[in-house]
CSV table of C-alpha atoms (C1' of nucleotides) in Angstrom, one decimal:
chain,number,residue,atom,x,y,z
A,1,MET,CA,-112.1,46.3,83.8
A,2,ALA,CA,-109.4,43.7,83.3
A,3,LEU,CA,-110.0,41.0,85.9
A,4,GLU,CA,-111.7,39.0,83.2
A,5,HIS,CA,-108.7,39.4,80.9
A,6,ALA,CA,-106.3,38.5,83.7
A,7,ILE,CA,-108.4,35.3,84.2
A,8,LEU,CA,-108.3,34.6,80.5
A,9,VAL,CA,-104.5,34.9,80.4
A,10,SER,CA,-104.2,32.7,83.4
A,11,LEU,CA,-106.5,30.0,82.0
A,12,LEU,CA,-104.7,30.1,78.6
A,13,GLU,CA,-101.4,29.5,80.5
A,14,LYS,CA,-103.1,26.6,82.2
A,15,PRO,CA,-106.8,25.7,82.6
A,16,GLY,CA,-108.1,25.3,86.2
A,17,SER,CA,-110.8,25.8,88.7
A,18,GLY,CA,-111.9,29.0,90.4
A,19,TYR,CA,-110.1,27.8,93.5
A,20,GLU,CA,-106.9,27.2,91.7
A,21,LEU,CA,-107.2,30.6,90.0
A,22,ALA,CA,-107.6,32.2,93.4
A,23,ARG,CA,-104.4,30.5,94.6
A,24,ARG,CA,-102.5,31.6,91.5
A,25,PHE,CA,-103.7,35.2,92.1
A,26,GLU,CA,-102.4,34.9,95.7
A,27,ARG,CA,-99.0,33.6,94.5
A,28,SER,CA,-97.4,34.5,91.2
A,29,ILE,CA,-100.0,36.5,89.3
A,30,GLY,CA,-101.1,38.2,92.4
A,31,TYR,CA,-97.9,40.2,92.5
A,32,PHE,CA,-99.2,42.3,89.7
A,33,TRP,CA,-102.9,41.6,89.9
A,34,ASN,CA,-105.0,40.4,92.9
A,35,ALA,CA,-108.5,39.2,93.4
A,36,THR,CA,-110.4,37.2,96.1
A,37,HIS,CA,-112.1,33.9,95.4
A,38,GLN,CA,-115.5,35.6,95.6
A,39,GLN,CA,-114.7,37.9,92.8
A,40,ILE,CA,-113.2,35.2,90.7
A,41,TYR,CA,-116.2,32.9,91.1
A,42,ARG,CA,-118.6,35.7,90.2
A,43,VAL,CA,-116.7,36.8,87.1
A,44,LEU,CA,-116.2,33.1,86.0
A,45,LYS,CA,-120.0,32.7,86.1
A,46,ARG,CA,-120.5,35.7,83.9
A,47,MET,CA,-117.7,34.6,81.6
A,48,GLU,CA,-119.3,31.2,81.3
A,49,SER,CA,-122.7,32.6,80.5
A,50,ASP,CA,-121.1,34.9,77.9
A,51,GLY,CA,-119.4,31.9,76.3
A,52,TRP,CA,-115.9,33.1,77.0
A,53,VAL,CA,-115.0,29.9,78.9
A,54,ASP,CA,-115.9,26.2,78.8
A,55,VAL,CA,-116.6,24.3,82.0
A,56,ARG,CA,-115.8,20.6,82.7
A,57,ASP,CA,-116.9,18.8,85.9
A,58,VAL,CA,-113.9,17.0,87.4
A,59,PRO,CA,-114.8,14.4,90.1
A,60,GLN,CA,-112.1,13.9,92.7
A,61,GLN,CA,-111.6,11.5,95.6
A,62,ALA,CA,-110.8,12.6,99.1
A,63,ARG,CA,-111.7,16.2,98.2
A,64,PRO,CA,-114.6,18.1,96.7
A,65,ASP,CA,-115.3,17.8,93.0
A,66,LYS,CA,-114.2,20.8,91.0
A,67,LYS,CA,-115.1,22.7,87.8
A,68,GLU,CA,-112.3,23.1,85.4
A,69,TYR,CA,-112.5,26.1,83.2
A,70,SER,CA,-110.8,26.6,79.9
A,71,VAL,CA,-110.9,29.4,77.4
A,72,ALA,CA,-113.4,29.2,74.6
A,73,ALA,CA,-113.0,30.7,71.1
A,74,VAL,CA,-115.2,33.7,72.1
A,75,GLY,CA,-112.9,34.3,75.1
A,76,ARG,CA,-109.8,34.2,73.0
A,77,ALA,CA,-111.3,36.7,70.6
A,78,ALA,CA,-112.3,38.9,73.5
A,79,LEU,CA,-108.8,38.8,74.8
A,80,SER,CA,-107.4,39.6,71.4
A,81,GLY,CA,-109.7,42.6,71.1
A,82,TRP,CA,-108.6,43.9,74.5
A,83,LEU,CA,-104.9,43.4,73.6
A,84,HIS,CA,-105.3,45.5,70.5
A,85,GLU,CA,-107.0,48.5,72.2
A,86,PRO,CA,-104.9,50.9,74.1
A,87,ILE,CA,-105.0,51.1,77.9
A,88,GLU,CA,-104.4,54.1,80.0
A,89,PRO,CA,-102.1,55.4,82.8
A,90,GLU,CA,-102.7,52.9,85.6
A,91,SER,CA,-104.2,54.7,88.6
A,92,VAL,CA,-101.8,54.3,91.4
A,93,ARG,CA,-102.5,54.1,95.1
A,94,HIS,CA,-99.6,54.2,97.5
A,95,ASP,CA,-100.9,54.3,101.0
A,96,LEU,CA,-97.3,54.6,102.3
A,97,ALA,CA,-96.8,57.8,100.4
A,98,VAL,CA,-99.9,59.3,102.0
A,99,LYS,CA,-98.6,58.2,105.4
A,100,ILE,CA,-95.2,59.8,104.8
A,101,ARG,CA,-96.7,63.1,103.8
A,102,GLY,CA,-99.1,62.8,106.7
A,103,ALA,CA,-96.3,62.2,109.1
A,104,ALA,CA,-95.3,65.9,108.8
A,105,PHE,CA,-98.4,66.6,110.9
A,106,ASP,CA,-97.7,63.9,113.5
A,107,ASP,CA,-94.5,62.3,114.7
A,108,PRO,CA,-92.2,61.4,111.8
A,109,ALA,CA,-90.2,59.1,114.0
A,110,ALA,CA,-93.3,56.9,114.6
A,111,LEU,CA,-93.2,55.9,111.0
A,112,ILE,CA,-89.7,54.4,111.1
A,113,GLY,CA,-91.0,51.0,112.3
A,114,GLU,CA,-93.6,50.9,109.6
A,115,VAL,CA,-91.0,51.7,106.9
A,116,GLU,CA,-88.8,49.0,108.2
A,117,ARG,CA,-91.6,46.5,108.1
A,118,HIS,CA,-92.3,47.4,104.5
A,119,TYR,CA,-88.5,47.1,103.8
A,120,GLN,CA,-88.6,43.6,105.2
A,121,ALA,CA,-91.7,42.7,103.2
A,122,HIS,CA,-90.1,43.9,99.9
A,123,THR,CA,-86.9,42.1,100.8
A,124,ASP,CA,-88.9,38.9,101.1
A,125,ARG,CA,-90.7,39.5,97.9
A,126,LEU,CA,-87.5,40.1,96.0
A,127,ALA,CA,-86.0,36.9,97.3
A,128,HIS,CA,-89.1,35.1,96.2
A,129,TYR,CA,-88.9,36.5,92.7
A,130,LEU,CA,-85.2,35.8,92.4
A,131,ALA,CA,-85.8,32.2,93.6
A,132,GLY,CA,-88.6,31.9,90.9
A,133,GLU,CA,-86.2,33.3,88.3
A,134,ARG,CA,-83.5,30.8,89.1
A,135,ARG,CA,-86.0,28.0,89.1
A,136,ASP,CA,-87.8,28.8,85.9
A,137,PHE,CA,-85.4,30.9,83.8
A,138,ALA,CA,-82.0,29.6,84.8
A,139,GLY,CA,-80.8,27.9,81.7
A,140,PRO,CA,-80.4,29.4,78.2
A,141,GLY,CA,-83.8,28.0,77.3
A,142,ALA,CA,-84.8,25.2,75.0
A,143,PRO,CA,-82.8,24.9,71.8
A,144,GLY,CA,-84.3,26.3,68.6
A,145,ALA,CA,-86.9,29.0,68.4
A,146,PRO,CA,-87.6,30.9,71.7
A,147,ASP,CA,-90.8,30.2,73.5
A,148,PRO,CA,-92.8,33.5,73.5
A,149,GLY,CA,-94.8,32.5,76.7
A,150,ARG,CA,-91.6,31.8,78.6
A,151,GLU,CA,-89.8,35.0,77.3
A,152,LEU,CA,-92.8,37.2,78.2
A,153,GLN,CA,-93.3,35.7,81.6
A,154,HIS,CA,-89.6,36.3,82.3
A,155,ALA,CA,-90.0,39.9,81.1
A,156,VAL,CA,-92.8,40.5,83.6
A,157,LEU,CA,-90.8,38.8,86.3
A,158,ARG,CA,-87.9,41.1,85.6
A,159,GLY,CA,-90.3,44.0,86.0
A,160,GLY,CA,-91.2,42.7,89.4
A,161,ILE,CA,-87.6,42.4,90.4
A,162,ALA,CA,-86.8,45.9,89.2
A,163,TYR,CA,-89.8,47.2,91.1
A,164,GLU,CA,-88.7,45.6,94.4
A,165,ARG,CA,-85.2,46.8,94.0
A,166,MET,CA,-86.4,50.3,93.4
A,167,MET,CA,-88.7,50.1,96.4
A,168,LEU,CA,-85.9,48.9,98.7
A,169,ALA,CA,-83.6,51.8,97.6
A,170,TRP,CA,-86.4,54.3,98.1
A,171,LEU,CA,-87.5,52.9,101.5
A,172,ASP,CA,-83.9,53.2,102.6
A,173,ASP,CA,-83.9,56.8,101.5
A,174,VAL,CA,-87.2,57.4,103.4
A,175,ARG,CA,-85.8,55.8,106.5
A,176,ALA,CA,-82.7,58.0,106.4
A,177,THR,CA,-85.0,61.1,105.9
A,178,LEU,CA,-87.1,60.1,108.9
A,179,HIS,CA,-84.0,59.6,111.1
A,180,ARG,CA,-82.6,63.0,110.0
A,181,LEU,CA,-85.9,64.7,111.0
A,182,ALA,CA,-86.1,62.8,114.3
A,183,ALA,CA,-82.5,63.9,115.1
A,184,GLY,CA,-83.0,67.5,114.1
A,185,ARG,CA,-85.7,68.5,116.5
B,1,MET,CA,-110.0,52.7,102.9
B,2,ALA,CA,-107.6,55.6,102.9
B,3,LEU,CA,-109.2,58.2,100.6
B,4,GLU,CA,-110.4,60.1,103.6
B,5,HIS,CA,-106.8,60.0,105.0
B,6,ALA,CA,-105.4,61.3,101.7
B,7,ILE,CA,-107.9,64.1,101.9
B,8,LEU,CA,-107.0,64.9,105.4
B,9,VAL,CA,-103.3,65.2,104.5
B,10,SER,CA,-104.1,67.3,101.5
B,11,LEU,CA,-106.3,69.6,103.6
B,12,LEU,CA,-103.7,69.9,106.3
B,13,GLU,CA,-101.1,70.9,103.7
B,14,LYS,CA,-103.6,73.5,102.5
B,15,PRO,CA,-107.4,73.9,103.1
B,16,GLY,CA,-109.6,74.0,100.0
B,17,SER,CA,-112.8,73.1,98.3
B,18,GLY,CA,-113.8,69.8,96.9
B,19,TYR,CA,-113.1,71.1,93.4
B,20,GLU,CA,-109.6,72.2,94.4
B,21,LEU,CA,-109.0,68.8,96.0
B,22,ALA,CA,-110.1,67.1,92.8
B,23,ARG,CA,-107.6,69.2,90.9
B,24,ARG,CA,-104.8,68.4,93.3
B,25,PHE,CA,-105.6,64.8,93.0
B,26,GLU,CA,-105.3,65.2,89.2
B,27,ARG,CA,-102.0,66.8,89.5
B,28,SER,CA,-99.4,66.3,92.2
B,29,ILE,CA,-101.1,64.0,94.7
B,30,GLY,CA,-102.8,62.1,91.9
B,31,TYR,CA,-99.5,60.6,90.9
B,32,PHE,CA,-99.7,58.3,94.0
B,33,TRP,CA,-103.4,58.5,94.7
B,34,ASN,CA,-106.3,59.3,92.4
B,35,ALA,CA,-110.0,60.1,92.9
B,36,THR,CA,-112.8,61.7,90.9
B,37,HIS,CA,-114.6,64.8,92.1
B,38,GLN,CA,-117.7,62.7,92.8
B,39,GLN,CA,-115.9,60.5,95.2
B,40,ILE,CA,-114.3,63.5,96.9
B,41,TYR,CA,-117.6,65.3,97.3
B,42,ARG,CA,-119.3,62.2,98.7
B,43,VAL,CA,-116.4,61.5,101.2
B,44,LEU,CA,-116.2,65.1,102.2
B,45,LYS,CA,-119.9,65.1,103.1
B,46,ARG,CA,-119.4,62.1,105.3
B,47,MET,CA,-116.3,63.5,106.9
B,48,GLU,CA,-118.2,66.7,107.6
B,49,SER,CA,-121.0,64.8,109.3
B,50,ASP,CA,-118.5,62.9,111.3
B,51,GLY,CA,-116.9,66.1,112.4
B,52,TRP,CA,-113.6,65.4,110.8
B,53,VAL,CA,-113.6,68.6,108.8
B,54,ASP,CA,-115.0,72.1,109.2
B,55,VAL,CA,-116.7,74.0,106.3
B,56,ARG,CA,-116.7,77.7,105.5
B,57,ASP,CA,-118.8,79.2,102.8
B,58,VAL,CA,-116.6,81.4,100.6
B,59,PRO,CA,-118.6,83.8,98.3
B,60,GLN,CA,-116.7,84.7,95.1
B,61,GLN,CA,-117.3,87.1,92.3
B,62,ALA,CA,-117.3,86.0,88.7
B,63,ARG,CA,-117.4,82.4,89.7
B,64,PRO,CA,-119.6,80.1,91.8
B,65,ASP,CA,-119.3,80.3,95.5
B,66,LYS,CA,-117.3,77.5,97.1
B,67,LYS,CA,-117.1,75.6,100.4
B,68,GLU,CA,-113.7,75.7,101.9
B,69,TYR,CA,-112.9,72.6,104.0
B,70,SER,CA,-110.3,72.5,106.8
B,71,VAL,CA,-109.3,69.7,109.2
B,72,ALA,CA,-111.0,69.7,112.6
B,73,ALA,CA,-109.5,68.3,115.8
B,74,VAL,CA,-111.5,65.0,115.4
B,75,GLY,CA,-110.1,64.6,111.9
B,76,ARG,CA,-106.5,65.2,113.1
B,77,ALA,CA,-107.0,62.5,115.7
B,78,ALA,CA,-108.4,60.1,113.1
B,79,LEU,CA,-105.4,60.7,110.9
B,80,SER,CA,-103.0,60.3,113.8
B,81,GLY,CA,-104.7,57.0,114.7
B,82,TRP,CA,-104.4,55.8,111.1
B,83,LEU,CA,-100.7,56.8,110.9
B,84,HIS,CA,-100.0,54.6,114.0
B,85,GLU,CA,-101.6,51.5,112.8
B,86,PRO,CA,-99.8,49.3,110.3
B,87,ILE,CA,-100.9,49.1,106.6
B,88,GLU,CA,-100.5,46.1,104.4
B,89,PRO,CA,-98.9,45.1,101.1
B,90,GLU,CA,-100.6,47.4,98.6
B,91,SER,CA,-102.6,45.4,96.1
B,92,VAL,CA,-101.0,46.1,92.7
B,93,ARG,CA,-102.7,46.1,89.4
B,94,HIS,CA,-100.6,46.3,86.3
B,95,ASP,CA,-102.8,46.1,83.2
B,96,LEU,CA,-99.7,46.2,81.1
B,97,ALA,CA,-98.2,43.1,82.8
B,98,VAL,CA,-101.4,41.2,82.0
B,99,LYS,CA,-101.2,42.3,78.4
B,100,ILE,CA,-97.6,41.3,78.1
B,101,ARG,CA,-98.3,37.8,79.3
B,102,GLY,CA,-101.4,37.7,77.2
B,103,ALA,CA,-99.4,38.7,74.1
B,104,ALA,CA,-97.9,35.2,74.1
B,105,PHE,CA,-101.3,33.9,72.9
B,106,ASP,CA,-101.7,36.6,70.2
B,107,ASP,CA,-99.3,38.7,68.2
B,108,PRO,CA,-96.4,40.0,70.4
B,109,ALA,CA,-95.4,42.5,67.8
B,110,ALA,CA,-98.8,44.2,68.1
B,111,LEU,CA,-97.8,45.3,71.6
B,112,ILE,CA,-94.8,47.2,70.6
B,113,GLY,CA,-96.7,50.4,69.8
B,114,GLU,CA,-98.5,50.2,73.1
B,115,VAL,CA,-95.3,49.8,75.0
B,116,GLU,CA,-93.8,52.8,73.2
B,117,ARG,CA,-96.9,54.9,74.1
B,118,HIS,CA,-96.4,54.0,77.8
B,119,TYR,CA,-92.7,54.8,77.5
B,120,GLN,CA,-93.6,58.2,76.2
B,121,ALA,CA,-96.2,58.8,79.0
B,122,HIS,CA,-93.6,57.8,81.7
B,123,THR,CA,-91.0,60.0,80.0
B,124,ASP,CA,-93.4,63.0,80.3
B,125,ARG,CA,-94.2,62.2,83.8
B,126,LEU,CA,-90.6,61.9,84.8
B,127,ALA,CA,-89.9,65.3,83.2
B,128,HIS,CA,-92.9,66.7,85.1
B,129,TYR,CA,-91.5,65.4,88.4
B,130,LEU,CA,-88.0,66.7,87.7
B,131,ALA,CA,-89.4,70.1,86.9
B,132,GLY,CA,-91.3,70.1,90.1
B,133,GLU,CA,-88.2,69.0,92.0
B,134,ARG,CA,-86.1,71.9,90.5
B,135,ARG,CA,-88.9,74.3,91.2
B,136,ASP,CA,-89.7,73.3,94.8
B,137,PHE,CA,-86.5,71.7,96.2
B,138,ALA,CA,-83.7,73.3,94.3
B,139,GLY,CA,-82.0,75.3,97.1
B,140,PRO,CA,-80.5,73.9,100.2
B,141,GLY,CA,-83.7,74.8,102.0
B,142,ALA,CA,-84.4,77.5,104.6
B,143,PRO,CA,-81.7,78.1,107.1
B,144,GLY,CA,-82.0,76.6,110.5
B,145,ALA,CA,-84.1,73.6,111.4
B,146,PRO,CA,-85.4,71.6,108.4
B,147,ASP,CA,-89.1,71.8,107.5
B,148,PRO,CA,-90.5,68.3,108.0
B,149,GLY,CA,-93.3,68.9,105.5
B,150,ARG,CA,-90.9,70.0,102.8
B,151,GLU,CA,-88.5,67.1,103.5
B,152,LEU,CA,-91.2,64.5,103.4
B,153,GLN,CA,-92.8,65.8,100.3
B,154,HIS,CA,-89.4,65.7,98.7
B,155,ALA,CA,-88.9,62.1,99.8
B,156,VAL,CA,-92.2,61.1,98.2
B,157,LEU,CA,-91.3,63.0,95.0
B,158,ARG,CA,-88.0,61.1,94.9
B,159,GLY,CA,-90.0,58.0,95.1
B,160,GLY,CA,-92.0,59.0,92.1
B,161,ILE,CA,-88.8,59.8,90.2
B,162,ALA,CA,-87.3,56.5,91.1
B,163,TYR,CA,-90.5,54.7,90.0
B,164,GLU,CA,-90.6,56.5,86.6
B,165,ARG,CA,-86.9,55.7,86.0
B,166,MET,CA,-87.4,52.1,86.8
B,167,MET,CA,-90.5,51.9,84.6
B,168,LEU,CA,-88.6,53.4,81.7
B,169,ALA,CA,-85.7,50.9,82.0
B,170,TRP,CA,-88.2,48.0,82.2
B,171,LEU,CA,-90.3,49.2,79.3
B,172,ASP,CA,-87.1,49.4,77.3
B,173,ASP,CA,-86.4,45.8,78.3
B,174,VAL,CA,-89.9,44.7,77.3
B,175,ARG,CA,-89.7,46.5,74.0
B,176,ALA,CA,-86.4,44.7,73.2
B,177,THR,CA,-87.9,41.4,74.2
B,178,LEU,CA,-90.9,42.0,71.9
B,179,HIS,CA,-88.6,42.9,69.0
B,180,ARG,CA,-86.6,39.7,69.6
B,181,LEU,CA,-89.7,37.6,69.5
B,182,ALA,CA,-91.0,39.3,66.4
B,183,ALA,CA,-87.7,38.7,64.6
B,184,GLY,CA,-87.3,35.1,65.6
B,185,ARG,CA,-90.5,33.7,64.0
C,1,DC,C1',-123.8,84.6,68.3
C,2,DT,C1',-123.0,80.3,69.3
C,3,DT,C1',-120.0,76.9,71.0
C,4,DG,C1',-116.7,75.4,74.2
C,5,DT,C1',-114.1,75.7,78.5
C,6,DC,C1',-113.5,76.8,83.4
C,7,DT,C1',-115.2,77.1,88.1
C,8,DA,C1',-118.2,74.7,91.4
C,9,DT,C1',-121.4,71.4,93.3
C,10,DG,C1',-124.3,67.6,93.2
C,11,DC,C1',-127.8,63.3,92.0
C,12,DA,C1',-128.7,58.7,90.3
C,13,DA,C1',-127.4,54.4,88.6
C,14,DC,C1',-124.4,51.1,87.9
C,15,DG,C1',-120.3,48.1,88.3
C,16,DA,C1',-116.2,46.6,91.0
C,17,DG,C1',-114.4,44.9,95.2
C,18,DT,C1',-114.6,43.4,100.2
C,19,DT,C1',-116.2,41.0,104.3
C,20,DG,C1',-118.8,37.7,106.7
C,21,DC,C1',-120.8,33.6,106.7
C,22,DA,C1',-122.2,28.7,105.3
C,23,DT,C1',-121.3,23.9,103.7
C,24,DA,C1',-118.6,19.6,103.9
C,25,DG,C1',-115.4,15.7,103.8
C,26,DA,C1',-110.4,14.5,104.7
C,27,DA,C1',-106.2,14.9,107.1
C,28,DG,C1',-103.0,16.3,110.7
C,29,DG,C1',-101.6,18.0,115.1
C,30,DA,C1',-102.5,19.1,120.4
D,1,DT,C1',-111.0,13.8,120.8
D,2,DC,C1',-111.3,18.1,119.4
D,3,DC,C1',-109.4,21.9,116.8
D,4,DT,C1',-107.5,23.6,112.9
D,5,DT,C1',-106.2,23.6,108.0
D,6,DC,C1',-107.0,22.4,103.2
D,7,DT,C1',-109.9,21.7,99.2
D,8,DA,C1',-114.0,23.6,96.8
D,9,DT,C1',-118.0,26.5,95.9
D,10,DG,C1',-121.2,29.9,96.8
D,11,DC,C1',-124.9,33.6,98.9
D,12,DA,C1',-125.9,38.2,100.9
D,13,DA,C1',-124.8,42.6,102.3
D,14,DC,C1',-122.1,46.2,102.1
D,15,DT,C1',-118.7,49.8,100.7
D,16,DC,C1',-115.9,51.8,97.1
D,17,DG,C1',-115.4,53.8,92.6
D,18,DT,C1',-117.0,55.2,87.8
D,19,DT,C1',-120.0,57.3,84.4
D,20,DG,C1',-123.5,60.0,82.8
D,21,DC,C1',-126.0,63.8,83.5
D,22,DA,C1',-127.6,68.5,85.3
D,23,DT,C1',-127.1,73.3,86.7
D,24,DA,C1',-125.2,78.0,86.0
D,25,DG,C1',-122.6,82.2,85.4
D,26,DA,C1',-118.2,84.1,83.3
D,27,DC,C1',-115.2,84.3,79.6
D,28,DA,C1',-112.7,83.4,75.3
D,29,DA,C1',-112.5,81.8,70.5
D,30,DG,C1',-114.5,81.1,66.1
DNA sequence: CTTGTCTATGCAACGAGTTGCATAGAAGGA
DNA sequence: TCCTTCTATGCAACTCGTTGCATAGACAAG
């Protein structure tokens, strides 16, 4: 399991509450790792009792008080340990691929709308990534030594961009295939 | 949940036992959907009691008897229903992306070996896909009307190939970034 | 001759992840 | 004024998925 490690990374980048983490997972981080607030709260509790994170009560006006979490030494060590052990071939789950193969036993043309919806969703996501890239990684970076955090975040973002572009090309291919099958019946 | 639907598609393509399904999930299908034999057996039980699949006892010599499952009318209808309802933005989980961002708080250079291992794994997978493509989709196809099943399986395979190529390019990019960071310290 | 692998199915226990619900004050729109 | 949304945390119940183990005959390698 790596949700705890994803949380550690996110908290190292910037400490925050469970709620804030959930929002980050919805936005930036959620594009390569997602989790609901329930999961995050539960895991944070465990991480706290294991001494991986420290908590600090932050009173607020005009909104509920929050608990701000930050990474403790033990958590940093745990992350380091995880980083040094190999991980394996991520298990993939592409619902759409199952649907496409399933369409052979149903009406292939009925999938065209679905594929177009996905095309649109990936177009939006790509635009969002590109906007983020322009915003955060436009200039040549600060003078002097490169900031590893910034460089690595950019590398992950470039992966997201490459993924979306690949998906768009493939979805276009799939759409053409579905049209061809619909025409040739 | 769509494991049941993945099983339906696989059984429509070819009826088989739980064991055989598990092997298919390890091989071809498993590249875009994975499941262990336990999960498959449990889900098959439920699908059977729901009338989605039919079972047939097949005695064998020199090996244990098996139960061959095939899709029943109810299962076909269930699949059709699922195919017609929209599915949503697959939740992605890229352990490696978490590791890369985490490396900023540890030693980036220590990740180079890991990235190279993944590069090798994706290279192997790409070779496997390409071999499958040559084997199954080399010729111009049977004369006359195109076979939807064949066409759609090929479209999914092209997706796998595009994915692996994208991953290889990105991993190369990541490796270069890590080298750059390791040098500039 | 023993050990290991392959086929084939399954139970039990656990951990991961989802869904529904509850609370509660502040702010903004119909 | 009422309804919804946002912030913030959490419980309870459930389903999904993984891991370890068990059985058992056939066959191949050491």
